[in-house]
Amino acid sequence: MACLSTSGRVVCGTRRQQTHKLLYQLFGTSSGSVSGSGVGSRPGYAGNPHPGLALPKTQLQAQRLFHGLSFNIGKDYPDLMQSPHSCSHSLKYSQCSKTNLRQHSSVHTQQPAGPVREFQIDPYIILDDDLKYFYDDVRYLLKSGTSQPELDTIASYYFDGQGKALRPMVTMLMAKAINYHLNNESHQLVHKQRQIALFSEMVHSASLVHDDVIDQSDFRRGKPSVNALWNHKKVTMAGDYILSIASIMIARLRSDDVTIVLSQILTDLVQGEFMQLGSRETENERFAHYLTKTYRKTASLIANALKATAVIAQADDNVAEVAFQYGRNVGLAFQLVDDMLDFVSSSEQMGKPTAADLKLGLATAPVLFACEKYPELNPMVMRRFSEPGDVERAFELVHKSHGLEQTRFLAKKHCNEAIRLAQELTESPYQKGLQVVADLVINRMK
């Protein structure tokens, strides 16, 4: 017997019965389609286990409490006793529920272009209960920690629900896949794992804030960057503030092992940035340097967040390693695709200027592969594309070479390895969702 939480309630039964029941709920109705649809396409889905029946207010509040920040509520955050998610005048930053349903992702409608595996699961739908209040909870944490309105405004700027929410989504998918694998799906455990997911997105956004200062960016996610709106000193401190609030949240888990795993993310982020700032390696060292930097700046966060969900669930070392390696491969593939899109997507699609890496003097995978066919790129790489015409010429040569195809091929290899690793866990909707994520990463367009 095992317990599977769906839409805020617990249903007990055998693993097979539970899997079939959830899959039937997702795919067995004629009222809506999972693929590429919003939550609203299935009447009654948003948290109500009985479509067509209005839940009592107290029951809705009880459901919401599980998704919110209920840890030591009276002691750590007394004002959390009043839900921050009602549309009140006192919390103008919080949006009404209709804006929370699926705005936590800009990638969820892009379904895999390749062959469909048995079931076409949308990870964002099966995790809707865990993600729909996600950014509200982050904003409330940040607001609760300071009496400085401007600090809260800057720190909350990128938590507007317009990001991909890839990191928290993958973290919760792995968490629930591991819980199912271990036959341990308690609310308390899922709640702790959700805080790890919160941590992953907060650290990611803090790194974006710091990147904007370092790169002097003016545009991100289709709007002016924090760097363009506030001075560098305030923006830098706001990034530090996000990290501090995230760290306090993890400290309250009271798990030394989890703290050590997640602390490695911050160590890797700093080292990766230093590698990027000072890289003038030789031709033979470039690709190894690039992959190490990519792991530290991007993949380490996903890999270690996923490993932390296994550690907090008291999984054995083998399961923790599966989680870590899955995250590592997905993270590397994600960044490889990102580097490829920098050469092929429009500014409107990406939400930021294209060819941005070349303009920053960075040689990413497409350029490094292109160097094999066009050695004239090597001196440009060494001088970081600093001479007039370097950026334009490098851009042209990348498109003339097979650099983009080779980059995509390498990303696909990492995605295939991630799928293989996911298949080592017990079959469940969440385990299948992990496989779908790999397809989403390789086929994304932004």
Short mmCIF file of C-alpha atoms in Angstrom, two decimals:
data_model
loop_
_atom_site.label_atom_id
_atom_site.label_comp_id
_atom_site.label_asym_id
_atom_site.label_seq_id
_atom_site.Cartn_x
_atom_site.Cartn_y
_atom_site.Cartn_z
CA MET A 1 0.00 0.00 0.00
CA ALA A 2 1.06 3.54 -0.66
CA CYS A 3 -0.41 7.02 -0.55
CA LEU A 4 -0.51 9.25 -3.63
CA SER A 5 -1.37 12.91 -3.15
CA THR A 6 -3.50 14.35 -5.96
CA SER A 7 -5.20 17.72 -5.87
CA GLY A 8 -4.65 18.20 -2.17
CA ARG A 9 -6.11 14.90 -0.94
CA VAL A 10 -4.60 11.53 -0.08
CA VAL A 11 -5.87 8.38 -1.74
CA CYS A 12 -4.68 4.99 -0.50
CA GLY A 13 -4.39 1.90 -2.64
CA THR A 14 -1.89 -0.32 -4.36
CA ARG A 15 0.83 1.30 -6.43
CA ARG A 16 -0.70 -0.03 -9.66
CA GLN A 17 -4.17 1.20 -8.73
CA GLN A 18 -2.82 4.62 -7.84
CA THR A 19 -0.81 4.95 -11.04
CA HIS A 20 -3.77 3.91 -13.19
CA LYS A 21 -6.09 6.25 -11.32
CA LEU A 22 -3.84 9.30 -11.75
CA LEU A 23 -3.19 8.48 -15.40
CA TYR A 24 -6.94 8.05 -15.95
CA GLN A 25 -7.53 11.45 -14.37
CA LEU A 26 -4.92 12.98 -16.66
CA PHE A 27 -5.75 11.20 -19.92
CA GLY A 28 -9.00 9.30 -19.55
CA THR A 29 -11.46 12.22 -19.73
CA SER A 30 -12.86 13.70 -22.90
CA SER A 31 -13.23 17.20 -21.52
CA GLY A 32 -9.70 18.32 -22.21
CA SER A 33 -6.32 17.45 -23.56
CA VAL A 34 -3.13 17.42 -21.60
CA SER A 35 -0.84 18.30 -24.43
CA GLY A 36 -0.33 22.02 -24.75
CA SER A 37 -3.35 22.94 -22.64
CA GLY A 38 -3.78 25.04 -19.58
CA VAL A 39 -5.23 23.87 -16.31
CA GLY A 40 -8.49 25.51 -17.20
CA SER A 41 -9.08 23.03 -20.02
CA ARG A 42 -10.17 20.40 -17.48
CA PRO A 43 -13.18 21.70 -15.52
CA GLY A 44 -12.76 21.56 -11.79
CA TYR A 45 -9.06 20.70 -11.93
CA ALA A 46 -7.57 23.55 -9.91
CA GLY A 47 -7.35 21.91 -6.52
CA ASN A 48 -10.94 20.59 -6.39
CA PRO A 49 -11.22 16.80 -6.11
CA HIS A 50 -14.96 16.96 -6.91
CA PRO A 51 -15.52 18.93 -10.14
CA GLY A 52 -18.73 20.90 -10.13
CA LEU A 53 -18.92 21.07 -6.33
CA ALA A 54 -17.76 24.14 -4.48
CA LEU A 55 -15.39 23.33 -1.65
CA PRO A 56 -16.08 24.90 1.74
CA LYS A 57 -13.85 27.89 2.47
CA THR A 58 -12.18 26.14 5.40
CA GLN A 59 -11.30 23.16 3.23
CA LEU A 60 -9.78 25.41 0.56
CA GLN A 61 -7.71 27.13 3.23
CA ALA A 62 -6.51 23.79 4.57
CA GLN A 63 -5.44 22.73 1.08
CA ARG A 64 -3.60 26.02 0.55
CA LEU A 65 -1.76 25.74 3.87
CA PHE A 66 0.02 22.61 2.68
CA HIS A 67 1.35 24.40 -0.38
CA GLY A 68 2.46 27.45 1.54
CA LEU A 69 5.26 27.97 4.02
CA SER A 70 3.85 26.13 7.01
CA PHE A 71 7.18 25.34 8.67
CA ASN A 72 7.21 26.58 12.30
CA ILE A 73 4.57 29.03 11.22
CA GLY A 74 3.78 30.57 14.58
CA LYS A 75 7.41 30.78 15.64
CA ASP A 76 9.29 31.74 12.48
CA TYR A 77 6.72 33.76 10.53
CA PRO A 78 3.75 34.70 12.74
CA ASP A 79 2.18 36.80 9.98
CA LEU A 80 2.03 33.72 7.72
CA MET A 81 -0.98 32.60 9.72
CA GLN A 82 -2.92 34.86 7.37
CA SER A 83 -2.56 33.46 3.85
CA PRO A 84 -0.64 35.83 1.56
CA HIS A 85 -2.48 34.50 -1.46
CA SER A 86 -5.85 36.14 -1.00
CA CYS A 87 -6.25 39.20 -3.18
CA SER A 88 -6.03 41.79 -0.45
CA HIS A 89 -5.17 45.49 -0.48
CA SER A 90 -2.33 44.91 1.99
CA LEU A 91 -0.44 42.56 -0.33
CA LYS A 92 -0.49 44.31 -3.68
CA TYR A 93 2.36 42.21 -5.03
CA SER A 94 0.27 39.02 -4.83
CA GLN A 95 -1.84 38.19 -7.85
CA CYS A 96 -5.28 36.64 -7.96
CA SER A 97 -5.52 32.91 -8.41
CA LYS A 98 -6.41 33.08 -12.10
CA THR A 99 -2.97 34.52 -12.83
CA ASN A 100 -1.26 31.74 -10.89
CA LEU A 101 -2.67 28.72 -12.71
CA ARG A 102 0.02 28.25 -15.35
CA GLN A 103 2.06 31.48 -15.42
CA HIS A 104 4.86 29.74 -13.56
CA SER A 105 6.22 28.50 -16.89
CA SER A 106 6.97 29.79 -20.36
CA VAL A 107 8.02 26.38 -21.64
CA HIS A 108 5.17 24.06 -20.65
CA THR A 109 3.29 24.23 -23.96
CA GLN A 110 6.23 22.98 -25.99
CA GLN A 111 5.66 19.25 -26.28
CA PRO A 112 8.30 16.85 -27.60
CA ALA A 113 8.56 16.75 -31.37
CA GLY A 114 9.78 13.14 -31.42
CA PRO A 115 7.93 9.86 -30.84
CA VAL A 116 5.59 9.88 -27.85
CA ARG A 117 6.46 7.45 -25.08
CA GLU A 118 3.39 5.48 -23.98
CA PHE A 119 1.80 8.51 -22.24
CA GLN A 120 2.19 12.16 -23.11
CA ILE A 121 2.53 13.61 -19.61
CA ASP A 122 2.74 17.34 -19.01
CA PRO A 123 5.02 17.71 -15.93
CA TYR A 124 3.55 21.11 -15.12
CA ILE A 125 0.04 19.66 -14.89
CA ILE A 126 0.88 16.74 -12.60
CA LEU A 127 2.79 19.18 -10.37
CA ASP A 128 0.22 21.98 -10.46
CA ASP A 129 -0.55 21.70 -6.73
CA ASP A 130 3.13 22.17 -5.93
CA LEU A 131 3.86 24.97 -8.40
CA LYS A 132 0.77 27.15 -8.68
CA TYR A 133 1.59 29.26 -5.59
CA PHE A 134 5.34 28.90 -6.00
CA TYR A 135 6.27 32.48 -6.88
CA ASP A 136 3.78 33.89 -4.38
CA ASP A 137 5.58 31.96 -1.67
CA VAL A 138 9.00 33.22 -2.78
CA ARG A 139 7.78 36.83 -2.85
CA TYR A 140 6.23 36.45 0.57
CA LEU A 141 9.45 35.05 2.03
CA LEU A 142 11.40 37.99 0.64
CA LYS A 143 8.85 40.52 1.87
CA SER A 144 8.75 38.98 5.35
CA GLY A 145 12.50 39.26 5.78
CA THR A 146 12.95 42.99 5.34
CA SER A 147 11.46 46.33 6.32
CA GLN A 148 13.09 48.01 3.28
CA PRO A 149 10.45 48.29 0.51
CA GLU A 150 12.99 49.00 -2.23
CA LEU A 151 15.06 45.95 -1.28
CA ASP A 152 11.93 43.80 -1.49
CA THR A 153 11.04 45.33 -4.87
CA ILE A 154 14.45 44.64 -6.40
CA ALA A 155 14.76 41.16 -4.90
CA SER A 156 11.26 40.18 -6.10
CA TYR A 157 11.69 41.63 -9.59
CA TYR A 158 12.41 38.34 -11.38
CA PHE A 159 9.87 36.32 -9.38
CA ASP A 160 6.98 37.46 -11.56
CA GLY A 161 6.06 34.03 -12.94
CA GLN A 162 7.50 34.75 -16.38
CA GLY A 163 10.47 32.38 -16.12
CA LYS A 164 10.55 28.76 -17.25
CA ALA A 165 10.36 27.39 -13.68
CA LEU A 166 12.49 24.52 -14.96
CA ARG A 167 14.53 24.06 -11.79
CA PRO A 168 11.66 23.83 -9.28
CA MET A 169 9.65 21.70 -11.71
CA VAL A 170 12.46 19.17 -12.20
CA THR A 171 13.26 19.21 -8.48
CA MET A 172 9.68 18.36 -7.52
CA LEU A 173 9.41 15.74 -10.27
CA MET A 174 12.52 13.98 -8.99
CA ALA A 175 11.35 14.35 -5.38
CA LYS A 176 8.01 12.68 -6.08
CA ALA A 177 9.57 10.03 -8.31
CA ILE A 178 11.99 9.14 -5.51
CA ASN A 179 9.22 9.18 -2.89
CA TYR A 180 7.21 6.78 -5.02
CA HIS A 181 10.30 4.62 -5.54
CA LEU A 182 10.84 4.49 -1.75
CA ASN A 183 7.13 4.08 -0.95
CA ASN A 184 7.33 7.16 1.28
CA GLU A 185 5.02 9.96 0.21
CA SER A 186 4.21 11.78 3.43
CA HIS A 187 3.09 15.40 3.33
CA GLN A 188 5.90 16.38 5.68
CA LEU A 189 8.55 14.96 3.35
CA VAL A 190 7.05 16.59 0.25
CA HIS A 191 6.89 19.88 2.14
CA LYS A 192 10.62 19.74 2.90
CA GLN A 193 11.42 18.82 -0.69
CA ARG A 194 9.34 21.75 -1.90
CA GLN A 195 11.54 24.07 0.17
CA ILE A 196 14.55 22.63 -1.66
CA ALA A 197 12.75 23.49 -4.91
CA LEU A 198 12.18 27.03 -3.60
CA PHE A 199 15.87 27.24 -2.78
CA SER A 200 16.86 26.18 -6.30
CA GLU A 201 14.80 28.91 -7.94
CA MET A 202 15.89 31.57 -5.45
CA VAL A 203 19.58 30.79 -5.98
CA HIS A 204 19.06 30.78 -9.75
CA SER A 205 17.37 34.19 -9.67
CA ALA A 206 20.05 35.59 -7.35
CA SER A 207 22.65 34.47 -9.89
CA LEU A 208 20.72 36.28 -12.64
CA VAL A 209 20.74 39.45 -10.56
CA HIS A 210 24.50 39.20 -10.07
CA ASP A 211 25.02 38.30 -13.74
CA ASP A 212 23.20 41.45 -14.78
CA VAL A 213 25.67 43.51 -12.76
CA ILE A 214 28.72 41.66 -14.09
CA ASP A 215 27.55 41.63 -17.73
CA GLN A 216 25.92 45.08 -17.55
CA SER A 217 22.81 43.64 -19.18
CA ASP A 218 19.93 45.92 -20.09
CA PHE A 219 17.32 43.34 -21.02
CA ARG A 220 16.14 40.00 -19.57
CA ARG A 221 12.95 37.94 -19.93
CA GLY A 222 11.44 40.47 -22.26
CA LYS A 223 11.74 43.43 -19.90
CA PRO A 224 14.42 45.84 -18.58
CA SER A 225 16.94 44.09 -16.34
CA VAL A 226 17.39 45.00 -12.68
CA ASN A 227 20.72 46.47 -13.70
CA ALA A 228 18.94 48.95 -15.98
CA LEU A 229 16.47 50.08 -13.32
CA TRP A 230 18.54 50.35 -10.13
CA ASN A 231 22.17 51.16 -9.35
CA HIS A 232 24.78 48.41 -9.18
CA LYS A 233 25.29 48.55 -5.43
CA LYS A 234 21.61 48.08 -4.61
CA VAL A 235 21.23 45.31 -7.19
CA THR A 236 24.26 43.43 -5.85
CA MET A 237 22.95 43.62 -2.30
CA ALA A 238 19.51 42.47 -3.44
CA GLY A 239 21.11 39.36 -4.96
CA ASP A 240 22.91 38.72 -1.68
CA TYR A 241 19.63 39.19 0.18
CA ILE A 242 17.88 36.53 -1.92
CA LEU A 243 20.70 34.08 -1.12
CA SER A 244 20.49 34.85 2.59
CA ILE A 245 16.73 34.26 2.78
CA ALA A 246 17.10 31.02 0.82
CA SER A 247 19.87 29.88 3.16
CA ILE A 248 17.80 30.60 6.28
CA MET A 249 14.95 28.54 4.83
CA ILE A 250 17.25 25.55 4.24
CA ALA A 251 18.82 25.89 7.70
CA ARG A 252 15.35 25.35 9.20
CA LEU A 253 15.26 21.89 7.65
CA ARG A 254 17.85 20.96 10.30
CA SER A 255 19.65 18.52 8.00
CA ASP A 256 23.43 18.87 7.89
CA ASP A 257 23.68 16.55 4.89
CA VAL A 258 21.20 18.60 2.86
CA THR A 259 22.94 21.84 3.84
CA ILE A 260 26.30 20.48 2.69
CA VAL A 261 24.86 19.34 -0.67
CA LEU A 262 23.13 22.65 -1.36
CA SER A 263 26.14 24.70 -0.21
CA GLN A 264 28.12 23.08 -3.03
CA ILE A 265 25.83 24.92 -5.48
CA LEU A 266 27.03 28.30 -4.22
CA THR A 267 30.67 27.21 -4.28
CA ASP A 268 30.32 26.02 -7.88
CA LEU A 269 28.49 29.18 -8.98
CA VAL A 270 31.30 31.43 -7.79
CA GLN A 271 34.03 29.23 -9.25
CA GLY A 272 32.19 28.98 -12.56
CA GLU A 273 31.91 32.75 -12.79
CA PHE A 274 35.61 33.14 -12.07
CA MET A 275 36.41 30.62 -14.82
CA GLN A 276 34.30 32.65 -17.24
CA LEU A 277 35.83 35.98 -16.27
CA GLY A 278 39.44 34.88 -16.61
CA SER A 279 39.47 32.20 -19.29
CA ARG A 280 42.32 32.38 -21.81
CA GLU A 281 43.02 28.69 -22.10
CA THR A 282 44.80 27.01 -25.00
CA GLU A 283 42.99 25.37 -27.91
CA ASN A 284 43.39 21.88 -26.42
CA GLU A 285 41.96 22.97 -23.08
CA ARG A 286 39.05 25.04 -24.32
CA PHE A 287 36.28 22.47 -24.54
CA ALA A 288 37.09 20.81 -21.21
CA HIS A 289 37.21 24.28 -19.66
CA TYR A 290 33.86 25.16 -21.24
CA LEU A 291 32.15 21.99 -19.98
CA THR A 292 33.54 22.42 -16.46
CA LYS A 293 32.40 26.04 -16.39
CA THR A 294 28.97 25.04 -17.72
CA TYR A 295 28.60 22.40 -15.02
CA ARG A 296 29.53 24.82 -12.26
CA LYS A 297 27.39 27.73 -13.49
CA THR A 298 24.30 25.80 -14.61
CA ALA A 299 24.24 22.04 -14.07
CA SER A 300 25.50 21.93 -10.48
CA LEU A 301 22.40 23.75 -9.24
CA ILE A 302 20.03 21.23 -10.80
CA ALA A 303 22.18 18.19 -9.95
CA ASN A 304 22.66 19.07 -6.29
CA ALA A 305 19.07 20.23 -5.76
CA LEU A 306 17.85 16.87 -7.05
CA LYS A 307 20.39 15.03 -4.91
CA ALA A 308 19.18 16.98 -1.87
CA THR A 309 15.62 15.74 -2.41
CA ALA A 310 16.97 12.19 -2.28
CA VAL A 311 19.06 12.90 0.82
CA ILE A 312 16.14 14.45 2.72
CA ALA A 313 14.07 11.35 1.81
CA GLN A 314 16.84 9.15 3.30
CA ALA A 315 17.39 7.37 0.00
CA ASP A 316 20.47 5.20 -0.38
CA ASP A 317 23.61 6.39 -2.15
CA ASN A 318 22.63 4.73 -5.44
CA VAL A 319 19.33 6.60 -5.67
CA ALA A 320 21.01 9.86 -4.65
CA GLU A 321 23.59 9.33 -7.40
CA VAL A 322 20.85 8.68 -9.97
CA ALA A 323 19.20 11.96 -8.97
CA PHE A 324 22.51 13.83 -9.14
CA GLN A 325 23.55 12.43 -12.54
CA TYR A 326 20.08 13.01 -14.01
CA GLY A 327 20.26 16.65 -12.92
CA ARG A 328 23.82 16.99 -14.21
CA ASN A 329 22.88 15.70 -17.66
CA VAL A 330 19.70 17.78 -17.90
CA GLY A 331 21.61 20.87 -16.76
CA LEU A 332 24.40 20.41 -19.29
CA ALA A 333 21.89 19.77 -22.09
CA PHE A 334 19.88 22.84 -21.09
CA GLN A 335 22.93 25.11 -21.31
CA LEU A 336 24.11 23.58 -24.59
CA VAL A 337 20.69 24.27 -26.11
CA ASP A 338 20.77 27.77 -24.63
CA ASP A 339 24.13 28.42 -26.26
CA MET A 340 22.77 27.10 -29.56
CA LEU A 341 19.64 29.28 -29.38
CA ASP A 342 21.85 32.33 -28.92
CA PHE A 343 22.73 31.90 -32.61
CA VAL A 344 19.35 30.89 -34.07
CA SER A 345 16.52 32.48 -32.06
CA SER A 346 15.25 36.01 -32.31
CA SER A 347 15.48 38.51 -29.48
CA GLU A 348 11.69 38.33 -29.14
CA GLN A 349 11.78 34.55 -28.65
CA MET A 350 14.68 34.59 -26.19
CA GLY A 351 13.54 37.64 -24.22
CA LYS A 352 17.12 38.92 -24.37
CA PRO A 353 19.53 40.04 -27.12
CA THR A 354 20.86 37.30 -29.40
CA ALA A 355 24.60 36.74 -29.99
CA ALA A 356 24.95 38.03 -26.44
CA ASP A 357 27.74 35.60 -25.56
CA LEU A 358 29.92 36.71 -28.47
CA LYS A 359 29.42 40.33 -27.48
CA LEU A 360 30.55 39.43 -23.96
CA GLY A 361 33.67 37.78 -25.39
CA LEU A 362 32.53 34.23 -24.58
CA ALA A 363 33.25 31.24 -26.80
CA THR A 364 30.48 28.70 -26.29
CA ALA A 365 30.05 25.21 -27.78
CA PRO A 366 28.92 26.31 -31.29
CA VAL A 367 32.02 28.52 -31.62
CA LEU A 368 34.37 25.87 -30.26
CA PHE A 369 33.02 23.28 -32.69
CA ALA A 370 33.25 25.81 -35.54
CA CYS A 371 36.94 26.34 -34.73
CA GLU A 372 37.64 22.86 -36.06
CA LYS A 373 36.54 23.88 -39.56
CA TYR A 374 37.55 27.53 -39.42
CA PRO A 375 40.85 27.96 -37.51
CA GLU A 376 40.67 31.72 -38.07
CA LEU A 377 38.27 31.74 -35.13
CA ASN A 378 41.08 30.78 -32.73
CA PRO A 379 42.71 34.21 -32.51
CA MET A 380 39.26 35.80 -32.14
CA VAL A 381 38.56 33.51 -29.19
CA MET A 382 41.89 34.43 -27.61
CA ARG A 383 41.17 38.17 -27.86
CA ARG A 384 37.55 37.57 -26.77
CA PHE A 385 36.06 38.98 -30.00
CA SER A 386 37.25 42.43 -29.02
CA GLU A 387 38.29 43.81 -32.42
CA PRO A 388 35.81 45.49 -34.79
CA GLY A 389 34.03 42.91 -36.94
CA ASP A 390 34.98 39.92 -34.73
CA VAL A 391 31.44 39.30 -33.48
CA GLU A 392 29.88 39.51 -36.94
CA ARG A 393 32.54 37.29 -38.55
CA ALA A 394 32.35 34.68 -35.78
CA PHE A 395 28.55 34.62 -36.05
CA GLU A 396 28.84 34.03 -39.80
CA LEU A 397 31.41 31.24 -39.48
CA VAL A 398 29.37 29.40 -36.85
CA HIS A 399 26.44 29.28 -39.27
CA LYS A 400 28.70 28.12 -42.11
CA SER A 401 30.13 25.31 -40.00
CA HIS A 402 28.42 22.34 -38.38
CA GLY A 403 28.86 23.91 -34.95
CA LEU A 404 25.14 24.24 -34.24
CA GLU A 405 24.38 20.66 -35.33
CA GLN A 406 27.28 19.32 -33.24
CA THR A 407 26.09 21.29 -30.22
CA ARG A 408 22.59 19.89 -30.54
CA PHE A 409 23.97 16.36 -30.98
CA LEU A 410 25.95 16.69 -27.73
CA ALA A 411 22.89 18.06 -25.92
CA LYS A 412 20.84 15.13 -27.23
CA LYS A 413 23.40 12.67 -25.84
CA HIS A 414 23.02 14.21 -22.39
CA CYS A 415 19.23 14.09 -22.69
CA ASN A 416 19.32 10.41 -23.67
CA GLU A 417 21.51 9.68 -20.66
CA ALA A 418 19.05 11.54 -18.43
CA ILE A 419 16.20 9.41 -19.79
CA ARG A 420 18.19 6.24 -19.12
CA LEU A 421 18.84 7.33 -15.54
CA ALA A 422 15.17 8.18 -14.94
CA GLN A 423 14.21 4.68 -16.05
CA GLU A 424 16.18 3.25 -13.12
CA LEU A 425 13.45 4.52 -10.77
CA THR A 426 10.15 2.74 -10.21
CA GLU A 427 7.66 3.51 -12.98
CA SER A 428 5.21 6.25 -12.02
CA PRO A 429 3.72 9.39 -13.61
CA TYR A 430 6.56 11.39 -12.06
CA GLN A 431 9.23 9.04 -13.41
CA LYS A 432 7.65 9.37 -16.87
CA GLY A 433 7.58 13.12 -16.37
CA LEU A 434 11.34 13.10 -15.87
CA GLN A 435 11.68 11.50 -19.30
CA VAL A 436 9.40 14.11 -20.87
CA VAL A 437 11.56 16.86 -19.35
CA ALA A 438 14.54 15.62 -21.35
CA ASP A 439 12.48 15.98 -24.53
CA LEU A 440 11.31 19.45 -23.51
CA VAL A 441 14.91 20.55 -22.96
CA ILE A 442 16.19 19.39 -26.35
CA ASN A 443 13.15 20.75 -28.25
CA ARG A 444 12.70 24.08 -26.53
CA MET A 445 12.77 27.27 -28.57
CA LYS A 446 13.42 29.81 -25.79
#
